[in-house]
mmCIF file with all atom_site columns, C-alpha atoms in Angstrom:
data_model
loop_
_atom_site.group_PDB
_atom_site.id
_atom_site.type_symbol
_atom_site.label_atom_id
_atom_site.label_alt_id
_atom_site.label_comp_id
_atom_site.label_asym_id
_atom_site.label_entity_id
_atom_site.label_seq_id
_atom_site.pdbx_PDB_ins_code
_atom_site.Cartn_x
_atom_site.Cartn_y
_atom_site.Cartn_z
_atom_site.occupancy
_atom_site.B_iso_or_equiv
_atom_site.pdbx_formal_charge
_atom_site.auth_seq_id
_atom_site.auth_comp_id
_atom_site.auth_asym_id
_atom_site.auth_atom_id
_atom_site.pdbx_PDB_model_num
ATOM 1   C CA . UNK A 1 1   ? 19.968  -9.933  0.159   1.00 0.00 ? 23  UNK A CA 1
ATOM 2   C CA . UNK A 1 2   ? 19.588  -6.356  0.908   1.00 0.00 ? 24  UNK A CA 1
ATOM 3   C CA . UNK A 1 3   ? 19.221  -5.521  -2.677  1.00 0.00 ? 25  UNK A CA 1
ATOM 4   C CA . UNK A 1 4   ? 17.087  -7.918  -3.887  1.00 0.00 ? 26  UNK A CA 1
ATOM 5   C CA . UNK A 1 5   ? 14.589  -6.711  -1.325  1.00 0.00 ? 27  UNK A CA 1
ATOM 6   C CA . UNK A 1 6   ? 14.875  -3.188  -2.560  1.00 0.00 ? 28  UNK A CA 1
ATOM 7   C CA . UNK A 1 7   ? 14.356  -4.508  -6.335  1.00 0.00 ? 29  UNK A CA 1
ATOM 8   C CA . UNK A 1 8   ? 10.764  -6.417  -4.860  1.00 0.00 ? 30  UNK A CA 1
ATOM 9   C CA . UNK A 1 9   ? 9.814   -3.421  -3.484  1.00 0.00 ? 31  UNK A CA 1
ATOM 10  C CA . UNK A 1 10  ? 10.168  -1.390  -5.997  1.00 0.00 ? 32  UNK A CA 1
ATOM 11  C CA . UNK A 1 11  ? 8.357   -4.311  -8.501  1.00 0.00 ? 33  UNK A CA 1
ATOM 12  C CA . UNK A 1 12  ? 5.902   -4.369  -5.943  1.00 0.00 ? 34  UNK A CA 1
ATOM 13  C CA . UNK A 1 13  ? 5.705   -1.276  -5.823  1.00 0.00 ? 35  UNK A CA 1
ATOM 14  C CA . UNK A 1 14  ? 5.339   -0.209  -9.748  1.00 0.00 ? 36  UNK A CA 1
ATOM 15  C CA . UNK A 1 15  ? 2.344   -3.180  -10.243 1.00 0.00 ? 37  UNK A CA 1
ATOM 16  C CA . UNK A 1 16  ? 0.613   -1.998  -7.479  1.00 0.00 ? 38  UNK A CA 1
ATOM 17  C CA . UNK A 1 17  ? 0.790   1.677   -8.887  1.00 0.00 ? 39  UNK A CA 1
ATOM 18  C CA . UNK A 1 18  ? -0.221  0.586   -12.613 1.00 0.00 ? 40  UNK A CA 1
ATOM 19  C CA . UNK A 1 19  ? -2.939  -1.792  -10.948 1.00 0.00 ? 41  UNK A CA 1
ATOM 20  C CA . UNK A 1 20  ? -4.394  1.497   -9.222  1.00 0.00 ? 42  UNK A CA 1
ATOM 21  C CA . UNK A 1 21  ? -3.720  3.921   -12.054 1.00 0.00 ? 43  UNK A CA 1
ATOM 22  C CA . UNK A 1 22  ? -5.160  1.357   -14.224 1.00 0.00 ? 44  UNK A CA 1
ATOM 23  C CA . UNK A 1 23  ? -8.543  0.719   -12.057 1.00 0.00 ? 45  UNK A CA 1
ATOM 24  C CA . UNK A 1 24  ? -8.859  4.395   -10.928 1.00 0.00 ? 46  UNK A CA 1
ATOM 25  C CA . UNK A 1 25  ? -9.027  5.296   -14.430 1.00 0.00 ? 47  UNK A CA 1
ATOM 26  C CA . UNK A 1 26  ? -12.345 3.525   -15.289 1.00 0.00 ? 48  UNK A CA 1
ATOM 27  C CA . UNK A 1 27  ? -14.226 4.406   -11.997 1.00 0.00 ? 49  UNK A CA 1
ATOM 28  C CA . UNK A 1 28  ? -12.963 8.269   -12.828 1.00 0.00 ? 50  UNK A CA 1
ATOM 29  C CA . UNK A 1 29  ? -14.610 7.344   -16.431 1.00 0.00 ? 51  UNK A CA 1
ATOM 30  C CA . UNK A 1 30  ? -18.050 5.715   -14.847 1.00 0.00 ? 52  UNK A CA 1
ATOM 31  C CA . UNK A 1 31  ? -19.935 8.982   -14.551 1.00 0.00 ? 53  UNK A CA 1
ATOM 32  C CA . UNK A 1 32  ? -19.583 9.289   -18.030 1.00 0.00 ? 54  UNK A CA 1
ATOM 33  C CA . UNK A 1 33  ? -20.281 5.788   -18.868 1.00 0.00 ? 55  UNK A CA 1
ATOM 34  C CA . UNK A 1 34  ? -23.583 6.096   -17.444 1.00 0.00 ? 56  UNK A CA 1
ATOM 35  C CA . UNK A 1 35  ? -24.707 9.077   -19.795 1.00 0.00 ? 57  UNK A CA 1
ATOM 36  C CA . UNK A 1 36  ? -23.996 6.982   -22.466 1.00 0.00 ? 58  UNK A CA 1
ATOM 37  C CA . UNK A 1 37  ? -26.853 4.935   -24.641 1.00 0.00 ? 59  UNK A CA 1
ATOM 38  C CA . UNK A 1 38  ? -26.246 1.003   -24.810 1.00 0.00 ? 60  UNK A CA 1
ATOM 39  C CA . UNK A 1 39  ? -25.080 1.249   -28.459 1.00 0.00 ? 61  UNK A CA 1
ATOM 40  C CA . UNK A 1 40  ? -22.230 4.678   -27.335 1.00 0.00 ? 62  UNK A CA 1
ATOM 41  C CA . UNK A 1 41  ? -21.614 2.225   -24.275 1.00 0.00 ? 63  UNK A CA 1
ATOM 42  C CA . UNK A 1 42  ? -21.400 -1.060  -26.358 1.00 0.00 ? 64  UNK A CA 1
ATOM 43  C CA . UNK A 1 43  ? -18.933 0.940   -28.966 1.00 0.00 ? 65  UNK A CA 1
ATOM 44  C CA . UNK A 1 44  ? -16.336 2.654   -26.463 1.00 0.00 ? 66  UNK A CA 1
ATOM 45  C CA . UNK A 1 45  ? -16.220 -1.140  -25.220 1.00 0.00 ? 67  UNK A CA 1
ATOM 46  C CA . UNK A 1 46  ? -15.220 -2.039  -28.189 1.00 0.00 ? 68  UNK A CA 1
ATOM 47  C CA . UNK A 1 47  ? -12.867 0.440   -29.181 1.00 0.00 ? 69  UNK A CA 1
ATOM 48  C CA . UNK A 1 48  ? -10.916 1.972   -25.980 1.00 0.00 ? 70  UNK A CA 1
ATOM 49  C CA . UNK A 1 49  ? -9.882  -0.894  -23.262 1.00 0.00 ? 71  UNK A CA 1
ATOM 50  C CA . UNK A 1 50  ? -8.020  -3.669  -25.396 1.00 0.00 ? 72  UNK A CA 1
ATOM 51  C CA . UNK A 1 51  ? -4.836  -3.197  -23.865 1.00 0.00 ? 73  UNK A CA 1
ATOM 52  C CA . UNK A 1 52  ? -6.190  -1.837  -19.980 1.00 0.00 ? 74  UNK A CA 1
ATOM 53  C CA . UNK A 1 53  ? -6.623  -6.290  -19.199 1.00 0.00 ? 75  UNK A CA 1
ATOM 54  C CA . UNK A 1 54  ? -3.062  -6.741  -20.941 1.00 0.00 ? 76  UNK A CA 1
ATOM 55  C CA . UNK A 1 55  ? -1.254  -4.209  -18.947 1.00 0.00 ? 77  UNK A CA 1
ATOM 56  C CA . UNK A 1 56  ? -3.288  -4.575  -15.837 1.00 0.00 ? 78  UNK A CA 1
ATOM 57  C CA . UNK A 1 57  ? -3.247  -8.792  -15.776 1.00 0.00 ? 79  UNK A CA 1
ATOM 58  C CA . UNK A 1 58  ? 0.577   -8.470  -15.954 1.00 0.00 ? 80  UNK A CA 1
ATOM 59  C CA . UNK A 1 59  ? 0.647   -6.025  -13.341 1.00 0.00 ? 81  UNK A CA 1
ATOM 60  C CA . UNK A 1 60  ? -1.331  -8.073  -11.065 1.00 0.00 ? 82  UNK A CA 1
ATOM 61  C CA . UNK A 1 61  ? 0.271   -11.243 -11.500 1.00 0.00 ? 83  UNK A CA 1
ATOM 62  C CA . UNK A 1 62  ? 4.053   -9.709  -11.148 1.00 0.00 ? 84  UNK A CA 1
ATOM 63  C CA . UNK A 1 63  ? 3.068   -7.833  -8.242  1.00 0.00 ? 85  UNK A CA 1
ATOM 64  C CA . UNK A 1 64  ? 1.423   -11.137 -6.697  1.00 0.00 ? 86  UNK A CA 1
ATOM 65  C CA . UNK A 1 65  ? 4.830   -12.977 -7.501  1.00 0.00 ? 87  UNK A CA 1
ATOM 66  C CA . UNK A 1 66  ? 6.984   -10.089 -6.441  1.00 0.00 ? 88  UNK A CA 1
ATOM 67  C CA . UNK A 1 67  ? 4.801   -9.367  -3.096  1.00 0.00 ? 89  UNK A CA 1
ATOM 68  C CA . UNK A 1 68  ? 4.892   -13.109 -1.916  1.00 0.00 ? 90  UNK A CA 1
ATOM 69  C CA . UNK A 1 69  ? 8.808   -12.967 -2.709  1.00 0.00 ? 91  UNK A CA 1
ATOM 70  C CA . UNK A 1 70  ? 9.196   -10.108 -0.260  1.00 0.00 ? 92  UNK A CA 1
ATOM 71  C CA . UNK A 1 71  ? 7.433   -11.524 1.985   1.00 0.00 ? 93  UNK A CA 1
ATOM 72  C CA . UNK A 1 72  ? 9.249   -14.613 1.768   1.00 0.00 ? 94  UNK A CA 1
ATOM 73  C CA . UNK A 1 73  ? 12.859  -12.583 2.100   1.00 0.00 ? 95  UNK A CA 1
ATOM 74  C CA . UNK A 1 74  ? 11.314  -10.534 4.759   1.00 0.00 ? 96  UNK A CA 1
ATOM 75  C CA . UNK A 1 75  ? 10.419  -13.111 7.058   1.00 0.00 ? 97  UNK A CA 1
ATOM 76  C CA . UNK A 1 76  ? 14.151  -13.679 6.988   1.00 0.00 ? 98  UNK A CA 1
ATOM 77  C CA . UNK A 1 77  ? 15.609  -11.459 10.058  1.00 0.00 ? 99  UNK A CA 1
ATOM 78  C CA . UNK A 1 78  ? 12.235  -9.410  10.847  1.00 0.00 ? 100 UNK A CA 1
ATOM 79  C CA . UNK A 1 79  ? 9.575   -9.421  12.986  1.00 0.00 ? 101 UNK A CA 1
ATOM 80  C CA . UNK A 1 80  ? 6.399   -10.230 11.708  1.00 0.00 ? 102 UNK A CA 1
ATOM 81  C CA . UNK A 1 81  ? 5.044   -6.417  12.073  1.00 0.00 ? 103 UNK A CA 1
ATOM 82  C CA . UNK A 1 82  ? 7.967   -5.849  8.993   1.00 0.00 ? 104 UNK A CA 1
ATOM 83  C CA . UNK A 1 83  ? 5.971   -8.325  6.883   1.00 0.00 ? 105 UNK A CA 1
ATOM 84  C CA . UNK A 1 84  ? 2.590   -6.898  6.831   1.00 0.00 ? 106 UNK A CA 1
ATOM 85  C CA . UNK A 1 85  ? 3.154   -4.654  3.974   1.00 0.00 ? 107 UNK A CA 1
ATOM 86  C CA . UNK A 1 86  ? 3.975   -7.345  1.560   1.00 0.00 ? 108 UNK A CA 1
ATOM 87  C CA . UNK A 1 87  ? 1.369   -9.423  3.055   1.00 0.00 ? 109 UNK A CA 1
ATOM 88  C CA . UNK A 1 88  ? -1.276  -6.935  2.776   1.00 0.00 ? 110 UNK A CA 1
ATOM 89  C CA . UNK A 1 89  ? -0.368  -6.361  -0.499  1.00 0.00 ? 111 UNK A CA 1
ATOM 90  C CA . UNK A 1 90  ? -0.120  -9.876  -2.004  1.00 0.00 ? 112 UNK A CA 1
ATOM 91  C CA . UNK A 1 91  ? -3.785  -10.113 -0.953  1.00 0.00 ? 113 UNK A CA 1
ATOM 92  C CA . UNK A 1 92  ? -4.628  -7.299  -2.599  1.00 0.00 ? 114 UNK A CA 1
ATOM 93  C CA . UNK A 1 93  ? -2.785  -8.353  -5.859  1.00 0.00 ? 115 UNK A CA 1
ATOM 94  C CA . UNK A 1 94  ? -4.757  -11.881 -5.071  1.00 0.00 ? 116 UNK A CA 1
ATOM 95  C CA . UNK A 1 95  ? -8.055  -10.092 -4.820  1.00 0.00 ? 117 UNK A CA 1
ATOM 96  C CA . UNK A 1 96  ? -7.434  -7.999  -8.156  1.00 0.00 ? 118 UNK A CA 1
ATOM 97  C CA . UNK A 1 97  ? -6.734  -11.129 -9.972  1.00 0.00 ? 119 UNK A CA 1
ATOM 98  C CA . UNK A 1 98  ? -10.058 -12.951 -8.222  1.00 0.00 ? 120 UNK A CA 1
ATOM 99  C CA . UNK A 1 99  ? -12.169 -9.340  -8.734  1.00 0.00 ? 121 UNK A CA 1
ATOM 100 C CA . UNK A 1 100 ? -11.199 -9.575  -12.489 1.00 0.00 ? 122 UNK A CA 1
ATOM 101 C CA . UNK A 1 101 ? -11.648 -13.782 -12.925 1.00 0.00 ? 123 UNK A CA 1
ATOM 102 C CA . UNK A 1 102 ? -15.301 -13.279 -11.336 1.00 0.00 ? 124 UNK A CA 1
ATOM 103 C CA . UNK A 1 103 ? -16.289 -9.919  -12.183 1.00 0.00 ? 125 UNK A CA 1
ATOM 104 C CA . UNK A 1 104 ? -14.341 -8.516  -15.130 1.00 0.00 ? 126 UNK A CA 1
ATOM 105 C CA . UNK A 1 105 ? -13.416 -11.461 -17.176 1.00 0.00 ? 127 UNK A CA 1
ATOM 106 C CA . UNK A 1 106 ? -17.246 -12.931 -17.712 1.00 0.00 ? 128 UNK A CA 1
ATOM 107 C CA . UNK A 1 107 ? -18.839 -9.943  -18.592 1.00 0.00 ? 129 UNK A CA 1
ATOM 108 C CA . UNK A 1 108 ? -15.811 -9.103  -21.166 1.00 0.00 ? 130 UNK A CA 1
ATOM 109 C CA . UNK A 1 109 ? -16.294 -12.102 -22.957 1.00 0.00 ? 131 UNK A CA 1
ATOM 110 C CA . UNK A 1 110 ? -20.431 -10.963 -23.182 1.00 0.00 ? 132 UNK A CA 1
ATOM 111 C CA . UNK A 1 111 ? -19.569 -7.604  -24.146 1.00 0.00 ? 133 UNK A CA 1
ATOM 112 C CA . UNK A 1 112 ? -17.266 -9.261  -27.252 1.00 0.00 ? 134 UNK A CA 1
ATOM 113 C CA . UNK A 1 113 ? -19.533 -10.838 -28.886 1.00 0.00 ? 135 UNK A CA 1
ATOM 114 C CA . UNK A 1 114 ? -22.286 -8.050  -28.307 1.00 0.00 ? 136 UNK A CA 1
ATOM 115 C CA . UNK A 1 115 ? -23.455 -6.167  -31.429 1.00 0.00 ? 137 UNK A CA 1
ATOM 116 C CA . UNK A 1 116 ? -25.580 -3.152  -31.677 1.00 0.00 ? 138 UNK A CA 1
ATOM 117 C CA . UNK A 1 117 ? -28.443 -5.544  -32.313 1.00 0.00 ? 139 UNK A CA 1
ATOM 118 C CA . UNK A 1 118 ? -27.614 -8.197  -30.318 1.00 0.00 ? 140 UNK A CA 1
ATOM 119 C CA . UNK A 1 119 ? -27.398 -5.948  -26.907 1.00 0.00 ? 141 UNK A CA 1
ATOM 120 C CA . UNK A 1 120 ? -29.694 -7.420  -24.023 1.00 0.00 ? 142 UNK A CA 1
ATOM 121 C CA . UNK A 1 121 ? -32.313 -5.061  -22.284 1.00 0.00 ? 143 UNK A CA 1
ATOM 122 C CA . UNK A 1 122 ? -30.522 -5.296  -19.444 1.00 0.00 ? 144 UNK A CA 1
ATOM 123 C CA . UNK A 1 123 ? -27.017 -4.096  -21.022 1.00 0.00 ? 145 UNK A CA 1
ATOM 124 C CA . UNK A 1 124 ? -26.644 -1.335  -17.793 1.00 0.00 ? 146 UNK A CA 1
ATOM 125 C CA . UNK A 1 125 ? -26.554 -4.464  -15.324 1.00 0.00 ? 147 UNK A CA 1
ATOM 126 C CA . UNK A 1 126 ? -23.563 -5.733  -16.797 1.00 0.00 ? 148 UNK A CA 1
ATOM 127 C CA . UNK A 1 127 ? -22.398 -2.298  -17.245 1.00 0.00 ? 149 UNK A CA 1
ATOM 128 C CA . UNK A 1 128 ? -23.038 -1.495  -13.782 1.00 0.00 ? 150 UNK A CA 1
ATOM 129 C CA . UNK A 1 129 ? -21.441 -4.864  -12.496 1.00 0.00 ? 151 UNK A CA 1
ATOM 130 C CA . UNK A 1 130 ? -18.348 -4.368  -14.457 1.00 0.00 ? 152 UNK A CA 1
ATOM 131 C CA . UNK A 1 131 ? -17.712 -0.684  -13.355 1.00 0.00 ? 153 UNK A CA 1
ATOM 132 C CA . UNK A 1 132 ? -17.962 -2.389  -9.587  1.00 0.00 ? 154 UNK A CA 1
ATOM 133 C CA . UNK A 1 133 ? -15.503 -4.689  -9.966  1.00 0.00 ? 155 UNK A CA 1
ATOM 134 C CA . UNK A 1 134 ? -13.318 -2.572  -11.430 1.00 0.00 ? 156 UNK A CA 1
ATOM 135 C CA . UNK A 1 135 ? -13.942 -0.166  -8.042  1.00 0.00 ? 157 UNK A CA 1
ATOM 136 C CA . UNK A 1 136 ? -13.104 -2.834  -5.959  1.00 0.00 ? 158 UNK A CA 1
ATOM 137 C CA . UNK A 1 137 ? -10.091 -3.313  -7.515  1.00 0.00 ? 159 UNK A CA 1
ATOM 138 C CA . UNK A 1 138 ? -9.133  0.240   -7.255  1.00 0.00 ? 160 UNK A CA 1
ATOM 139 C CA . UNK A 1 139 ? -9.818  -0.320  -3.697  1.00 0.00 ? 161 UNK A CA 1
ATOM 140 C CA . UNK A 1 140 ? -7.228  -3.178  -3.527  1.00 0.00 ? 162 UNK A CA 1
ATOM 141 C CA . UNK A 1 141 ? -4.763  -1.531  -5.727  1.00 0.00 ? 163 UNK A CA 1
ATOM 142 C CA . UNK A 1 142 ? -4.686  1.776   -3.366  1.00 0.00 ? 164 UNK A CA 1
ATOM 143 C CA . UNK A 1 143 ? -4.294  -0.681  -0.447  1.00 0.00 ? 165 UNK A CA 1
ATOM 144 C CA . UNK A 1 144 ? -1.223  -2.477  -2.092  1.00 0.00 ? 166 UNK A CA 1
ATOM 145 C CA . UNK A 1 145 ? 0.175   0.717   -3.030  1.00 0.00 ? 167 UNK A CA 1
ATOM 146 C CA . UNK A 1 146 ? -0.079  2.688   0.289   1.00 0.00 ? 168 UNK A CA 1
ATOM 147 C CA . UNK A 1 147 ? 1.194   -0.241  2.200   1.00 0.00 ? 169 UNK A CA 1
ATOM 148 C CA . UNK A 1 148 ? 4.023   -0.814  0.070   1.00 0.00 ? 170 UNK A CA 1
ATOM 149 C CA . UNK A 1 149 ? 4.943   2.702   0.072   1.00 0.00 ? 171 UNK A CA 1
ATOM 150 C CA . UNK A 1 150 ? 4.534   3.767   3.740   1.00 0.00 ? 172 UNK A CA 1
ATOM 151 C CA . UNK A 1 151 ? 6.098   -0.121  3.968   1.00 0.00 ? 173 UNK A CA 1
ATOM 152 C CA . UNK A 1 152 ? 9.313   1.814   2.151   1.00 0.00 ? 174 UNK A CA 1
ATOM 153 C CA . UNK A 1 153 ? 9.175   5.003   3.916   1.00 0.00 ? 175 UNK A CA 1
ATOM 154 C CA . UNK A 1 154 ? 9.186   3.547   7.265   1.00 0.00 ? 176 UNK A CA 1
ATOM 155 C CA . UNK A 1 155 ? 11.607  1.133   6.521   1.00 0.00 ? 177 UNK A CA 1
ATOM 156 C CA . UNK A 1 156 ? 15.151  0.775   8.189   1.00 0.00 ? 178 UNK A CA 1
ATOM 157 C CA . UNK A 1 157 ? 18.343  -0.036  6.360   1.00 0.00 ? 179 UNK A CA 1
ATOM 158 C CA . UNK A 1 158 ? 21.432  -1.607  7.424   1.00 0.00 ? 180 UNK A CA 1
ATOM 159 C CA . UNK A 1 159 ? 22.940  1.461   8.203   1.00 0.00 ? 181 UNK A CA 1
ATOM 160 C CA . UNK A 1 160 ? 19.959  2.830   10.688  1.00 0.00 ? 182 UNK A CA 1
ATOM 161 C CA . UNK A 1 161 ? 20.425  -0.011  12.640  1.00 0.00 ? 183 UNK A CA 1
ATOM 162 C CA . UNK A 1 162 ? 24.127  0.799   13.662  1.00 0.00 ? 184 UNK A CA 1
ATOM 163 C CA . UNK A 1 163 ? 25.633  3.646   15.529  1.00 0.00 ? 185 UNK A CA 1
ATOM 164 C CA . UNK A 1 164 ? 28.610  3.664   12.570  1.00 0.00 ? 186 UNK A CA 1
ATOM 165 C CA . UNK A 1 165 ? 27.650  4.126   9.077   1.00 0.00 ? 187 UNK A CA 1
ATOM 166 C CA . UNK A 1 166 ? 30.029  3.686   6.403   1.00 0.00 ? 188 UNK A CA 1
ATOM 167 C CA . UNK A 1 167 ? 30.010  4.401   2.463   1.00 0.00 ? 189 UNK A CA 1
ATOM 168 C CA . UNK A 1 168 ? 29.874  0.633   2.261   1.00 0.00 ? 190 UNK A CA 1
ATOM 169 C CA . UNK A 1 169 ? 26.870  0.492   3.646   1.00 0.00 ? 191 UNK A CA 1
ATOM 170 C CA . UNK A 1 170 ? 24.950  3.832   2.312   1.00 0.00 ? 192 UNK A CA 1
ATOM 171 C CA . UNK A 1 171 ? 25.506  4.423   -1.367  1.00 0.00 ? 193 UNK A CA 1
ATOM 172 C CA . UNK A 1 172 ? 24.992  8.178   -0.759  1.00 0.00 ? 194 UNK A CA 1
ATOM 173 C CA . UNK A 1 173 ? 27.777  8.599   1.184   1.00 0.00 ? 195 UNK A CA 1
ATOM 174 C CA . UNK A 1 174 ? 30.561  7.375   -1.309  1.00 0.00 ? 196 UNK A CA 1
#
């Protein structure tokens, strides 16, 4: 059992860091977004985040399945303080997945179908409201990631927990 928390944590752990690295990127991109005319704007849409929802929608949803898995094996012999991590961050993966449904996902569908020509006056709103859902879920993804790591860093193994510790129970030692 001891592994198979180690391999969720370390799922966990790897979604919530693509989930961040993945969000982060775009609100470290927004400044220059916003110089942009609706046409530039309407064009890097187009071109430069195909595969951001791909990666990032895979990330979310295996990090929501992993995270509720660890905190289904860590309610197993631990206090409920030793499940906050995982709980913390399975609501975060939760709230990526709702931030993109709500936020992301209608105004990606507009922008697809958008043209030069066909670009509303009021393009920068749904600029604007996309670049603030994707800051929220940078938000949420640098939750996840610090509570699953500090989760990790503070955590105990079997061989803490006794005064004798053998190579059977710490791989390092063998």
């Amino acid at each position: 059992m001891h592994r198979i928390v180690r391999v969720l944590y370390l799922v966990s752990l790897i979604c919530a860091a693509l989930v961040l690295g993945l969000t982060l990127n775009h609100v470290l991109q927004a400044p220059g977004s916003r110089a942009l005319s609706g046409p530039e704007w309407l064009t890097v849409q187009h071109t430069f985040y195909g595969g951001f929802a791909v990666v990032g929608g895979i990330a979310e949803v295996v990090g929501l399945i992993a995270t509720v898995a660890l905190t289904i094996t860590s309610l197993k012999g631990h206090t409920i303080a030793g499940t906050a991590a995982p709980v913390i961050a399975a609501l975060c993966f939760l709230g990526t997945l709702l931030v993109y449904w709500f936020g992301n996902r209608p105004i990606n569908a507009l922008v697809a179908i958008w043209s030069p020509a066909t670009l509303p006056s009021d393009w920068s709103w749904y600029r604007n409201s996309w670049e603030t859902a994707h800051a929220i879920s940078a938000c949420l993804g640098t939750v996840a990631f610090l509570a699953l790591a500090i989760a990790l860093l503070w955590r105990r193994t079997p061989s803490e927990g006794s005064a004798r510790c053998s190579a059977q129970d710490d791989p390092n030692m063998a």
